[in-house]
mmCIF file of N, CA, C and O in Angstrom:
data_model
loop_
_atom_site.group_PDB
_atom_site.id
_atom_site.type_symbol
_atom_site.label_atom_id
_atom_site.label_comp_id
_atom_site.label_asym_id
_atom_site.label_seq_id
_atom_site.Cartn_x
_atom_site.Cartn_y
_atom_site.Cartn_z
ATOM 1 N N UNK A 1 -18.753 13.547 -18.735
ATOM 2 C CA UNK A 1 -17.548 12.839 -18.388
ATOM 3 C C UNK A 1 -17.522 12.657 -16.870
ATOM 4 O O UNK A 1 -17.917 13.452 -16.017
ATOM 5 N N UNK A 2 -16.810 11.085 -16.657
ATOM 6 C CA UNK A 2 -17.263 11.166 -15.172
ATOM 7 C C UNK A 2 -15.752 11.241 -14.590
ATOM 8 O O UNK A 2 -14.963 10.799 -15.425
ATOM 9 N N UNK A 3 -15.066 11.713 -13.285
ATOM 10 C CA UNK A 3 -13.860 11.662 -13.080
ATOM 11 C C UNK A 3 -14.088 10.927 -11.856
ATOM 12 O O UNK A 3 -15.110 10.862 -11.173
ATOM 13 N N UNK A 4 -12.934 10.372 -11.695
ATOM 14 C CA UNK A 4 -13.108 9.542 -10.510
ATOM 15 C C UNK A 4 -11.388 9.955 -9.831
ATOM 16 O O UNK A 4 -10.241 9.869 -10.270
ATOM 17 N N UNK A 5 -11.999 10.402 -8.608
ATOM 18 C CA UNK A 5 -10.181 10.458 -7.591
ATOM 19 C C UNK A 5 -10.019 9.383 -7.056
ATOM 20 O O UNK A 5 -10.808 8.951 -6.216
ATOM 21 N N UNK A 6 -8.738 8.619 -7.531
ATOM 22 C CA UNK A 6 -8.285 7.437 -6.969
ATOM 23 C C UNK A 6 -7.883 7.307 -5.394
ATOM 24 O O UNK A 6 -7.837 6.476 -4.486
ATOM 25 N N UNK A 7 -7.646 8.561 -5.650
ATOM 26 C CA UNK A 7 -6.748 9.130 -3.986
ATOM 27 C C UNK A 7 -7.526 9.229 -3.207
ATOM 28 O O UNK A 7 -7.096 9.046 -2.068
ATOM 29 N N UNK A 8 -9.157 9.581 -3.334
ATOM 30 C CA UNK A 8 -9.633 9.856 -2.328
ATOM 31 C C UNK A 8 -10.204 8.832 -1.040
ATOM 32 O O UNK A 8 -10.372 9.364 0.057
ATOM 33 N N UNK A 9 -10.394 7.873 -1.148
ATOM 34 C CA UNK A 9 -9.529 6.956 -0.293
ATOM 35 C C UNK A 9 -9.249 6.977 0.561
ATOM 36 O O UNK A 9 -9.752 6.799 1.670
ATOM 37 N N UNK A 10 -7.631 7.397 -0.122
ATOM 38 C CA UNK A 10 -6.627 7.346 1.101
ATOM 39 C C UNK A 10 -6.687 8.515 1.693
ATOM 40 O O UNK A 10 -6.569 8.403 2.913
ATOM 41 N N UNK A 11 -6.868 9.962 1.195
ATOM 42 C CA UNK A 11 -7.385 10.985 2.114
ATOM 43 C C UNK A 11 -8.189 10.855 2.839
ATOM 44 O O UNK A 11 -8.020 11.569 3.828
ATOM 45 N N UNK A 12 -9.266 10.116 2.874
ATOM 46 C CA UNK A 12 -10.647 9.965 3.511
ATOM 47 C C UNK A 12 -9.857 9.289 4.817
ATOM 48 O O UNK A 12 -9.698 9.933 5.855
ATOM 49 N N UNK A 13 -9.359 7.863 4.645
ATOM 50 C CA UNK A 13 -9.005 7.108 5.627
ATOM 51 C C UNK A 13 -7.856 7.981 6.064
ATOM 52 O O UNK A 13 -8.073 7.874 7.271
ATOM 53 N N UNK A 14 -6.912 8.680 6.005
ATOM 54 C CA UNK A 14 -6.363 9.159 6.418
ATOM 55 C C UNK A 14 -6.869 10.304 7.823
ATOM 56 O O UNK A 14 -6.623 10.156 9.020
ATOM 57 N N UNK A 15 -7.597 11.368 7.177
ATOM 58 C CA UNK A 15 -8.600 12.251 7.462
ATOM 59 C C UNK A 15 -9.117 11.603 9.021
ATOM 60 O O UNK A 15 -8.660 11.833 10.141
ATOM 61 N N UNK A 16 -10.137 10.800 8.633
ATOM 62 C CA UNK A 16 -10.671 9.798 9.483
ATOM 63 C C UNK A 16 -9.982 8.956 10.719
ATOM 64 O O UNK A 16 -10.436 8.529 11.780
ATOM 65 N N UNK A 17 -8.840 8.913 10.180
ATOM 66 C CA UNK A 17 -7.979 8.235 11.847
ATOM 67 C C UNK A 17 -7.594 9.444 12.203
ATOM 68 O O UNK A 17 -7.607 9.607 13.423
ATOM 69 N N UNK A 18 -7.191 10.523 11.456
ATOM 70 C CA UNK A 18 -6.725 11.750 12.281
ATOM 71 C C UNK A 18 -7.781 12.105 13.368
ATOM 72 O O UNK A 18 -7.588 12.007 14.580
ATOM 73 N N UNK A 19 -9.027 12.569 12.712
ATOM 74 C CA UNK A 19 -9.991 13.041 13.537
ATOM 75 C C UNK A 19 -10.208 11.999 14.659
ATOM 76 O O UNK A 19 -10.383 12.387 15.814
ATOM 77 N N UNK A 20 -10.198 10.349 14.263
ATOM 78 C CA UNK A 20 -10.952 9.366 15.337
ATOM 79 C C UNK A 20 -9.380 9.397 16.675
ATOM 80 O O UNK A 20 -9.547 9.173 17.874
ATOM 81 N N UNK A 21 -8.576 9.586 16.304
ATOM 82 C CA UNK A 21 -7.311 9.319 17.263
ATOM 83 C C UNK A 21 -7.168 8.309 17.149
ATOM 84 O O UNK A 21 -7.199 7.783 18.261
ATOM 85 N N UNK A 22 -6.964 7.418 16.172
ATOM 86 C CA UNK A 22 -6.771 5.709 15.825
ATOM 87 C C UNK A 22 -5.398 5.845 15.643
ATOM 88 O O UNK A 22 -4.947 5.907 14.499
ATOM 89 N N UNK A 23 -4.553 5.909 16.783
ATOM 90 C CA UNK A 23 -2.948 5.687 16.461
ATOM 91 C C UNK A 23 -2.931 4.502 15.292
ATOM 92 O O UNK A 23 -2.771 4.703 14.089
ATOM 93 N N UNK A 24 -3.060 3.687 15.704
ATOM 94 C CA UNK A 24 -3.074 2.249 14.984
ATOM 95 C C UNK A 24 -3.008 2.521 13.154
ATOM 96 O O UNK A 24 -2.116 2.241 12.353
ATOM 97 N N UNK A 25 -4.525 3.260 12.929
ATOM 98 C CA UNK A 25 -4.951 3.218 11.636
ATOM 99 C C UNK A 25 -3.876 4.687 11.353
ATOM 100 O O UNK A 25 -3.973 4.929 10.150
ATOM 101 N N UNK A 26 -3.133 5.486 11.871
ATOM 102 C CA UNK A 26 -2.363 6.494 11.512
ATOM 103 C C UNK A 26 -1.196 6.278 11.112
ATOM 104 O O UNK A 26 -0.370 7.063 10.644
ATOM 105 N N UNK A 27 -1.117 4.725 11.387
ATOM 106 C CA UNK A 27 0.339 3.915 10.535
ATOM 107 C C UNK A 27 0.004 3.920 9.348
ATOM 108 O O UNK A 27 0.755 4.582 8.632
ATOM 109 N N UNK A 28 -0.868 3.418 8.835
ATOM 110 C CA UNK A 28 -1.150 2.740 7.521
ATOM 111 C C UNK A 28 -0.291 3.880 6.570
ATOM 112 O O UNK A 28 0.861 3.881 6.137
ATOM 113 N N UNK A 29 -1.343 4.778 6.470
ATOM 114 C CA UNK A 29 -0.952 5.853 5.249
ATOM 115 C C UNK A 29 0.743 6.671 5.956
ATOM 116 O O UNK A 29 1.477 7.217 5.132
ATOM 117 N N UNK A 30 1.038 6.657 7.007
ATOM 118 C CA UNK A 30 2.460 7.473 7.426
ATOM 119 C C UNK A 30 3.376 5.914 6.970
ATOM 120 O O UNK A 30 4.569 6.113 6.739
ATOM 121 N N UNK A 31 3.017 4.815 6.870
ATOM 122 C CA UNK A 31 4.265 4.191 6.253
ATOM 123 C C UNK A 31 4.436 4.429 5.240
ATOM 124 O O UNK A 31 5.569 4.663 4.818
ATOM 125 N N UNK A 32 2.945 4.464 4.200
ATOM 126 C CA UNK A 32 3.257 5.212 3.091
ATOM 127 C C UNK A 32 3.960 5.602 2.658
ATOM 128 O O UNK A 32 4.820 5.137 1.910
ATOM 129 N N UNK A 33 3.642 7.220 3.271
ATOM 130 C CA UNK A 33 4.651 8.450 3.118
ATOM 131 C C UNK A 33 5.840 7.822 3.797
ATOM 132 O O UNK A 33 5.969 8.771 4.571
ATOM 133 N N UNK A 34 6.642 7.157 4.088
ATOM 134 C CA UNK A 34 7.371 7.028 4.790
ATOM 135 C C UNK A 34 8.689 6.539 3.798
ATOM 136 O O UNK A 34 9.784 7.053 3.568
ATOM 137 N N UNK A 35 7.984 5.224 3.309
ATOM 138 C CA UNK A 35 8.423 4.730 2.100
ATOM 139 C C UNK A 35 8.545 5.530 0.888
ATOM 140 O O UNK A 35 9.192 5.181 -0.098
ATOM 141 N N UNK A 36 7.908 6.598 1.003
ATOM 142 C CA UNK A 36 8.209 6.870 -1.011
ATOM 143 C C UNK A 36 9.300 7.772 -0.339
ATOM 144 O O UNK A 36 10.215 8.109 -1.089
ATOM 145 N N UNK A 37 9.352 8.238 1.017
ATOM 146 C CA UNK A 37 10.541 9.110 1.232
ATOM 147 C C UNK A 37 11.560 8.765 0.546
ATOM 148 O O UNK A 37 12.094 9.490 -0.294
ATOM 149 N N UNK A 38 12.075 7.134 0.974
ATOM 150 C CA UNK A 38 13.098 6.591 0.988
ATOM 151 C C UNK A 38 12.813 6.417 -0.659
ATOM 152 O O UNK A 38 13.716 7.044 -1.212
ATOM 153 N N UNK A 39 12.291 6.067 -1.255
ATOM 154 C CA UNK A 39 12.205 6.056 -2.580
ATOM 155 C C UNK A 39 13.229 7.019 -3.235
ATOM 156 O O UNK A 39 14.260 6.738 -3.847
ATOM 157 N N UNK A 40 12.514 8.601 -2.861
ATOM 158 C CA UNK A 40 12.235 9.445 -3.283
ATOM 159 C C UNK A 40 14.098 9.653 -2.877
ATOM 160 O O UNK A 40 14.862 10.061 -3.753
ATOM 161 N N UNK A 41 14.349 9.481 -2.173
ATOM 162 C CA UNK A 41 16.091 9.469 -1.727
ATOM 163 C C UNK A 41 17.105 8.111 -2.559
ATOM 164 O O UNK A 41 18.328 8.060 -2.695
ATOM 165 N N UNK A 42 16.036 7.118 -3.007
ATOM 166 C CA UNK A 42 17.115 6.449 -3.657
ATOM 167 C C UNK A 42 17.485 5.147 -2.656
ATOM 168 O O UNK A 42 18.375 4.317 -2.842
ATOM 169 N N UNK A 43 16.518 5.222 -1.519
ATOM 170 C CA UNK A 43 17.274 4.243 -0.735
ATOM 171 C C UNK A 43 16.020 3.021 -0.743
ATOM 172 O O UNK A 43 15.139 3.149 0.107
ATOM 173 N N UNK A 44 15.959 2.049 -1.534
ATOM 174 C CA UNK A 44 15.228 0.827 -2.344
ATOM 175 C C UNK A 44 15.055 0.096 -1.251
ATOM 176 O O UNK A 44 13.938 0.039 -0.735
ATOM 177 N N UNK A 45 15.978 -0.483 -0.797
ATOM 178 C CA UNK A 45 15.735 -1.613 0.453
ATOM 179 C C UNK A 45 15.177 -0.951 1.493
ATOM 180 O O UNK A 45 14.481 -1.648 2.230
ATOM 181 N N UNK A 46 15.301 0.390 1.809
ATOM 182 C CA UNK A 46 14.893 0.859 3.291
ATOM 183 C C UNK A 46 12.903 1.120 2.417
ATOM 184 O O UNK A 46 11.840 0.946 3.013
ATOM 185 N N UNK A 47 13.045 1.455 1.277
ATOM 186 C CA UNK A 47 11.147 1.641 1.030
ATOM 187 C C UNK A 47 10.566 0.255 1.144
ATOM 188 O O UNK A 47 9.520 0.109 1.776
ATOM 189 N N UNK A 48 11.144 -0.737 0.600
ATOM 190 C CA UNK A 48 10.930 -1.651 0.600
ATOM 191 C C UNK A 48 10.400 -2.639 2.067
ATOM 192 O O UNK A 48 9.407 -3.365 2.038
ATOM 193 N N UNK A 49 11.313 -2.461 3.304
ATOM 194 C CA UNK A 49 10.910 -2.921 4.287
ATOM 195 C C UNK A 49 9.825 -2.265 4.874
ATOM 196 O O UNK A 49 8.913 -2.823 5.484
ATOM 197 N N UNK A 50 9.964 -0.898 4.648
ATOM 198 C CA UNK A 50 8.914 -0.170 5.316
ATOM 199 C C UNK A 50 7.994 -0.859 4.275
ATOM 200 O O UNK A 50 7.693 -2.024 4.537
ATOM 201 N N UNK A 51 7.490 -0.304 3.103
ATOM 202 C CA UNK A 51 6.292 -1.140 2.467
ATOM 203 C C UNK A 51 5.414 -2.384 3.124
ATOM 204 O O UNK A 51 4.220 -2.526 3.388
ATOM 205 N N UNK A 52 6.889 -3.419 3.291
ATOM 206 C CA UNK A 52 6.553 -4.852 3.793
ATOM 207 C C UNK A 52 5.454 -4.784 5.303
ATOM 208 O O UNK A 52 4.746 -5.607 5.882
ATOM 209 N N UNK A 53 5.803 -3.300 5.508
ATOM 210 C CA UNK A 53 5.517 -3.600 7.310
ATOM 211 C C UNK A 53 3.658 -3.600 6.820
ATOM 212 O O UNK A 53 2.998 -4.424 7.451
ATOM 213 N N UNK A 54 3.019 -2.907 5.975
ATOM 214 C CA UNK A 54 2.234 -2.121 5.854
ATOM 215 C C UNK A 54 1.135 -3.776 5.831
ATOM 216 O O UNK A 54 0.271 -4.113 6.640
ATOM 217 N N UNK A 55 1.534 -4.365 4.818
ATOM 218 C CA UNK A 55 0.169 -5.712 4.721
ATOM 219 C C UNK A 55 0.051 -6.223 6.496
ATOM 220 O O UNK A 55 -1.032 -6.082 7.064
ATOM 221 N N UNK A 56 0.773 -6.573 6.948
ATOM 222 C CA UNK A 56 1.007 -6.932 8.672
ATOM 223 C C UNK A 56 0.068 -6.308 9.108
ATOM 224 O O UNK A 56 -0.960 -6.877 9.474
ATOM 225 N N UNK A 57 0.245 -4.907 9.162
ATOM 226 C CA UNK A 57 -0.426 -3.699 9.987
ATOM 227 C C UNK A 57 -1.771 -3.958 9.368
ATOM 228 O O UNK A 57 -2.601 -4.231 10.236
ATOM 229 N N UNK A 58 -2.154 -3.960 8.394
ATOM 230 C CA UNK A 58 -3.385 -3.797 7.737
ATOM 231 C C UNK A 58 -4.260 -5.189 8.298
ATOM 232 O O UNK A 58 -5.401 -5.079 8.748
ATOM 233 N N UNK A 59 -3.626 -6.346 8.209
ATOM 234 C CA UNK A 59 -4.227 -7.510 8.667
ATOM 235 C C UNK A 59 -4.830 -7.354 10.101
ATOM 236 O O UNK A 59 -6.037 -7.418 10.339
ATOM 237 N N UNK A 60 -4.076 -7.191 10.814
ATOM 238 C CA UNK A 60 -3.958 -7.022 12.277
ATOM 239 C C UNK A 60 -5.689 -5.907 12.634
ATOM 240 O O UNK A 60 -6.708 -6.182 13.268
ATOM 241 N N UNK A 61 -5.191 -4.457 11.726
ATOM 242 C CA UNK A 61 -6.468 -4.183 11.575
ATOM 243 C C UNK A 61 -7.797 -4.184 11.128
ATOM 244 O O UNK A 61 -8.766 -3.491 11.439
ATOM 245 N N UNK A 62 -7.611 -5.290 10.176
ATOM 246 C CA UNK A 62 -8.383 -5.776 8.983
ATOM 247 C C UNK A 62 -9.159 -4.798 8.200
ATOM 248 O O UNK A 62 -10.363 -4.747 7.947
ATOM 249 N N UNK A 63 -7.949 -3.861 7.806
ATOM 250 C CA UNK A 63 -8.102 -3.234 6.907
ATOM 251 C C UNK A 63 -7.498 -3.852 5.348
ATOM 252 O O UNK A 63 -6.299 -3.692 5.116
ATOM 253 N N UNK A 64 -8.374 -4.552 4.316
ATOM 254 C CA UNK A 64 -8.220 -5.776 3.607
ATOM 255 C C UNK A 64 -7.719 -4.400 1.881
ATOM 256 O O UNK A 64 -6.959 -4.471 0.915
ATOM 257 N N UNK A 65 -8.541 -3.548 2.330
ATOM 258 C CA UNK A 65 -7.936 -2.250 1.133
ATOM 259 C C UNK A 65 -6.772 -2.038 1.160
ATOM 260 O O UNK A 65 -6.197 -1.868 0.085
ATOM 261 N N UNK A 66 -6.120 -1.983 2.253
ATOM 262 C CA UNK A 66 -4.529 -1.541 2.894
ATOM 263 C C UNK A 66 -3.854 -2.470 2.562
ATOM 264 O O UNK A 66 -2.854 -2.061 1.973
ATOM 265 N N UNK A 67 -3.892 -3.568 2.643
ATOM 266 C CA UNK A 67 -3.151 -4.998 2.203
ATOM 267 C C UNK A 67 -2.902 -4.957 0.607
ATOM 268 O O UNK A 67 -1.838 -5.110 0.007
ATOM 269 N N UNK A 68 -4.433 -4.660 -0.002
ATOM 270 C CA UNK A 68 -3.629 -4.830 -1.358
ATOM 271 C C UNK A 68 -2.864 -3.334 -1.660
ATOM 272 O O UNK A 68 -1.941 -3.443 -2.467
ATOM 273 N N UNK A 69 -3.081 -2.061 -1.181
ATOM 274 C CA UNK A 69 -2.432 -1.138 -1.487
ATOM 275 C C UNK A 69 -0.752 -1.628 -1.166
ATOM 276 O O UNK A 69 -0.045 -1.382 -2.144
ATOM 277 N N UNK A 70 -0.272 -2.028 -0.432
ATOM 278 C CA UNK A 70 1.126 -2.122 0.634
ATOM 279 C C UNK A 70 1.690 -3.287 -0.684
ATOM 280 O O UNK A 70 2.654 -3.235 -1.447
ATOM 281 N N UNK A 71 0.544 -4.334 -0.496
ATOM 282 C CA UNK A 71 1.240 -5.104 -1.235
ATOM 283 C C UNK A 71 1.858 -5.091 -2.926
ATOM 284 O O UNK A 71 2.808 -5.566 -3.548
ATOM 285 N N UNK A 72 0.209 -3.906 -3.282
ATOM 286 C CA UNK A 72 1.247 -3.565 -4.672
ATOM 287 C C UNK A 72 1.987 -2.219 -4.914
ATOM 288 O O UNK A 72 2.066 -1.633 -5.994
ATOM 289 N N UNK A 73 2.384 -1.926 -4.017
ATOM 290 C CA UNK A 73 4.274 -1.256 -4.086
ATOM 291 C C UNK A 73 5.164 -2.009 -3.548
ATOM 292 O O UNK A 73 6.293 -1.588 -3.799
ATOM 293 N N UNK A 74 5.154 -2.881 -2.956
ATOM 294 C CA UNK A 74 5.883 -3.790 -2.939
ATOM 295 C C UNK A 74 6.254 -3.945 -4.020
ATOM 296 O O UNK A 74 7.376 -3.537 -4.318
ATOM 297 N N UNK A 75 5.483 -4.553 -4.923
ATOM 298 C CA UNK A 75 5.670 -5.202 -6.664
ATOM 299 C C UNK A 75 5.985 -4.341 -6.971
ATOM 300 O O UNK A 75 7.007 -4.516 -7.634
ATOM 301 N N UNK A 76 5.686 -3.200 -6.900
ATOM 302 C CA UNK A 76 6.085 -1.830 -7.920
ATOM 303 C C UNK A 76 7.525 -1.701 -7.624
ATOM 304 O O UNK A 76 8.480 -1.586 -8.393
ATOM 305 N N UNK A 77 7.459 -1.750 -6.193
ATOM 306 C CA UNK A 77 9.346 -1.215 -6.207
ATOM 307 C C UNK A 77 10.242 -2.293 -6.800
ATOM 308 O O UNK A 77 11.253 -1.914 -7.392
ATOM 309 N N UNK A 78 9.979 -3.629 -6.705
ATOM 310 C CA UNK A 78 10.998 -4.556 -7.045
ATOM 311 C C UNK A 78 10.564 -4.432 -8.319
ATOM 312 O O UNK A 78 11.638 -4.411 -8.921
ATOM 313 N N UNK A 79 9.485 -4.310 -9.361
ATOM 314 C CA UNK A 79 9.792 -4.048 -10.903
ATOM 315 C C UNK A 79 10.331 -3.121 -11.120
ATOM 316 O O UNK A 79 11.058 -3.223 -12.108
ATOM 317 N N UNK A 80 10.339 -1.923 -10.515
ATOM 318 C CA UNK A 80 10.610 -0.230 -10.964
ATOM 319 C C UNK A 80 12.469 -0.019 -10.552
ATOM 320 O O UNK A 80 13.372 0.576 -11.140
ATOM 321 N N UNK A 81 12.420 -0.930 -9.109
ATOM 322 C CA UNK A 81 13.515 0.288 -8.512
ATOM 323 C C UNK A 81 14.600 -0.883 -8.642
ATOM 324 O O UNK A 81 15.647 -0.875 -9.288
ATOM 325 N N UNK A 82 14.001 -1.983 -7.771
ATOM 326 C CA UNK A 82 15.248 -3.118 -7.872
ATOM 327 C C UNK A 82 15.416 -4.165 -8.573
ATOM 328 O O UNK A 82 15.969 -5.188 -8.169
ATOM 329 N N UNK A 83 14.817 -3.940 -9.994
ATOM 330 C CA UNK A 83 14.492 -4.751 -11.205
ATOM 331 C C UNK A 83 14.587 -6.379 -10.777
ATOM 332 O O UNK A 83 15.353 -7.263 -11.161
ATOM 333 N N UNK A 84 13.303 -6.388 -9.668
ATOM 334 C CA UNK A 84 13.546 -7.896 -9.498
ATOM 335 C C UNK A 84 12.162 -8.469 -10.502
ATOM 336 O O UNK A 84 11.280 -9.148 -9.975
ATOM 337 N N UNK A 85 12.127 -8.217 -11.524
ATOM 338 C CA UNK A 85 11.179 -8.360 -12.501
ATOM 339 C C UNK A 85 10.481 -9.942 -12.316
ATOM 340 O O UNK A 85 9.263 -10.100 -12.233
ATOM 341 N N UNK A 86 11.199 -10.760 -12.280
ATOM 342 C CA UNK A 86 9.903 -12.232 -12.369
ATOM 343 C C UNK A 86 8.929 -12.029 -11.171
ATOM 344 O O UNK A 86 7.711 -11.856 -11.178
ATOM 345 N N UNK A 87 10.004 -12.115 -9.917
ATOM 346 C CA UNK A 87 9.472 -11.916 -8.648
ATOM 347 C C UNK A 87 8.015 -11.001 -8.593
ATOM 348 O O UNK A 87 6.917 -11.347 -8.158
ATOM 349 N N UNK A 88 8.488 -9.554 -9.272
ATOM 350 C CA UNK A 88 7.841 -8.521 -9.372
ATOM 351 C C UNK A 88 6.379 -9.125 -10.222
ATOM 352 O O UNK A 88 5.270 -8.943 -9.720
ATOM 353 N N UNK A 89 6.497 -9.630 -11.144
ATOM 354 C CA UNK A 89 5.360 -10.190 -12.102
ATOM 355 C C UNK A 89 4.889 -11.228 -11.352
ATOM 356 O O UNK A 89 3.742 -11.013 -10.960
ATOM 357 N N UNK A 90 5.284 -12.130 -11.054
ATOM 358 C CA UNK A 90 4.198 -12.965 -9.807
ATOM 359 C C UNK A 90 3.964 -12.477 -8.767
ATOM 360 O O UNK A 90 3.072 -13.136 -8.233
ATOM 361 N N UNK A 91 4.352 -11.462 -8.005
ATOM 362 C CA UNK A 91 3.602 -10.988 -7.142
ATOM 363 C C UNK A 91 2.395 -10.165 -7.525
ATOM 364 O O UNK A 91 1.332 -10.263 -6.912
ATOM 365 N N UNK A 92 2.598 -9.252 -8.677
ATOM 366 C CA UNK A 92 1.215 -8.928 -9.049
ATOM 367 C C UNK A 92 0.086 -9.671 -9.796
ATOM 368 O O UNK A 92 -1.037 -9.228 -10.037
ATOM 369 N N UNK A 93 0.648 -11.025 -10.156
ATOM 370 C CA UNK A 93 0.004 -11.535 -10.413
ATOM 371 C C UNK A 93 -0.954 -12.671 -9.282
ATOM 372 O O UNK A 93 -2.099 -13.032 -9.555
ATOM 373 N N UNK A 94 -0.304 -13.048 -8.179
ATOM 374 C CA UNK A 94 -0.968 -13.209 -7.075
ATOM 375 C C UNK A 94 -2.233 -12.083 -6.471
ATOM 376 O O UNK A 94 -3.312 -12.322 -5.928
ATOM 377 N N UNK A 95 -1.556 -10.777 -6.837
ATOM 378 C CA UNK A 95 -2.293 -9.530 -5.923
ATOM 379 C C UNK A 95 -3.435 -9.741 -7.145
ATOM 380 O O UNK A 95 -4.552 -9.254 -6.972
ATOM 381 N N UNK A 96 -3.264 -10.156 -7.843
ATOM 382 C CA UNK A 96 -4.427 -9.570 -9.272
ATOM 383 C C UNK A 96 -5.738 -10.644 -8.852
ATOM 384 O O UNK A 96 -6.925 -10.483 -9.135
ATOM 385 N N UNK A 97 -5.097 -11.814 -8.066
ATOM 386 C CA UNK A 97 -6.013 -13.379 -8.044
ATOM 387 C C UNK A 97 -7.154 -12.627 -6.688
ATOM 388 O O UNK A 97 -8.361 -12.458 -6.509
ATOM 389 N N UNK A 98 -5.759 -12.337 -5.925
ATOM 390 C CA UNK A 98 -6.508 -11.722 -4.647
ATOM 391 C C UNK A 98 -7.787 -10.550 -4.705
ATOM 392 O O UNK A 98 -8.792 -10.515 -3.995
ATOM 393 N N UNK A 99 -7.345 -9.535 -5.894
ATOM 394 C CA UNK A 99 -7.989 -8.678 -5.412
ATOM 395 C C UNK A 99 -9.238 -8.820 -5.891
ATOM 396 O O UNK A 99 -10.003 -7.891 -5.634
ATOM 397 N N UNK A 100 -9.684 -9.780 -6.555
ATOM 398 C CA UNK A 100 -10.856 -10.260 -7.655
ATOM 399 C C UNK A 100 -11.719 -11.142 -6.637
ATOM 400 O O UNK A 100 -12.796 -11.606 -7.012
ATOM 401 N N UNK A 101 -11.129 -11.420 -5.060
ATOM 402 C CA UNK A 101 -12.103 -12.193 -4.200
ATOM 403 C C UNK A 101 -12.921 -11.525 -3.300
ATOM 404 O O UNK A 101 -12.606 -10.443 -2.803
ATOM 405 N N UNK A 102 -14.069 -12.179 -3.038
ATOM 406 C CA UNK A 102 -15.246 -11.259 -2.670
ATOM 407 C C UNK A 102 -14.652 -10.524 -1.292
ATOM 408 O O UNK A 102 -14.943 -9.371 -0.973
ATOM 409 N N UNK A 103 -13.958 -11.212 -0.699
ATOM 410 C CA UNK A 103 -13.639 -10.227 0.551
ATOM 411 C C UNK A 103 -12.665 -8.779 0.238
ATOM 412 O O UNK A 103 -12.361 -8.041 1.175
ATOM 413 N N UNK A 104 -12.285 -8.524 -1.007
ATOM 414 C CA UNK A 104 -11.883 -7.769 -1.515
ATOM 415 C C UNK A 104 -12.321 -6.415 -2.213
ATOM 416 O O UNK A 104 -11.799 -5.314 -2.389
ATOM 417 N N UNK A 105 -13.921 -7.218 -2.629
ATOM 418 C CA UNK A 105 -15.007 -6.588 -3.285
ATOM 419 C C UNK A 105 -15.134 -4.942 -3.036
ATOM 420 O O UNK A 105 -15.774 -4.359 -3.911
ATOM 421 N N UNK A 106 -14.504 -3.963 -1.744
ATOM 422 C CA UNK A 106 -15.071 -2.965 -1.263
ATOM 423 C C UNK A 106 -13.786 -1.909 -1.753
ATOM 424 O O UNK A 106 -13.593 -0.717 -1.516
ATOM 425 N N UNK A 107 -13.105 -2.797 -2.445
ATOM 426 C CA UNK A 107 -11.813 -1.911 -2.369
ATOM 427 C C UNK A 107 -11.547 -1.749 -4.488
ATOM 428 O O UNK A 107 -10.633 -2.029 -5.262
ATOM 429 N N UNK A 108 -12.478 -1.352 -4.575
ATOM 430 C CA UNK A 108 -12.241 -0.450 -6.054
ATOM 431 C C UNK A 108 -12.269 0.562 -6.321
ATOM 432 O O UNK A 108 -12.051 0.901 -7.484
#
């Protein structure tokens, strides 16, 4: 049986800006955590903007893994938290077009 950690990843890249001192790349995963805070408190619109900030940041660094991560909790929160359900279903259905393009290819 083979197991695969989804997470490891984001520990790795995490890990990795810690050690490199990449303020920059130390956003990515602390908006993260930043956002499920607010989740995790109930407060939808405040995870939500933070989320939003995360594809920006990721572009800027062209980190193209980070983009689709940011972008699908985005979708997640508006299906899950603020039942904006159509919205929510075409956005993952955009992220689904995206993540299937070769510049995407590194991020499975």
């Amino acid at each position: 049986m083979m197991y695969i950690a989804a997470w490891n990843w984001f520990d790795e890249f995490q890990r990795s800006a810690q050690d490199s001192g990449d303020i920059e790349r130390q956003r990515l995963p602390a908006l993260a955590y930043q956002a499920w805070r607010y989740q995790d408190a109930n407060q939808f619109r405040m995870a939500s903007e933070t989320f939003k900030e995360g594809p920006d940041l990721a572009r800027k660094l062209h980190e193209r893994c980070w983009e689709l991560f940011f972008d699908y909790w985005c979708a997640q929160g508006m299906l899950y938290h603020t039942r904006q359900i159509q919205e929510a279903l075409d956005a993952l259905m955009r992220l689904t077009v995206r993540a299937h393009k070769p510049e995407y290819a590194l991020c499975d």
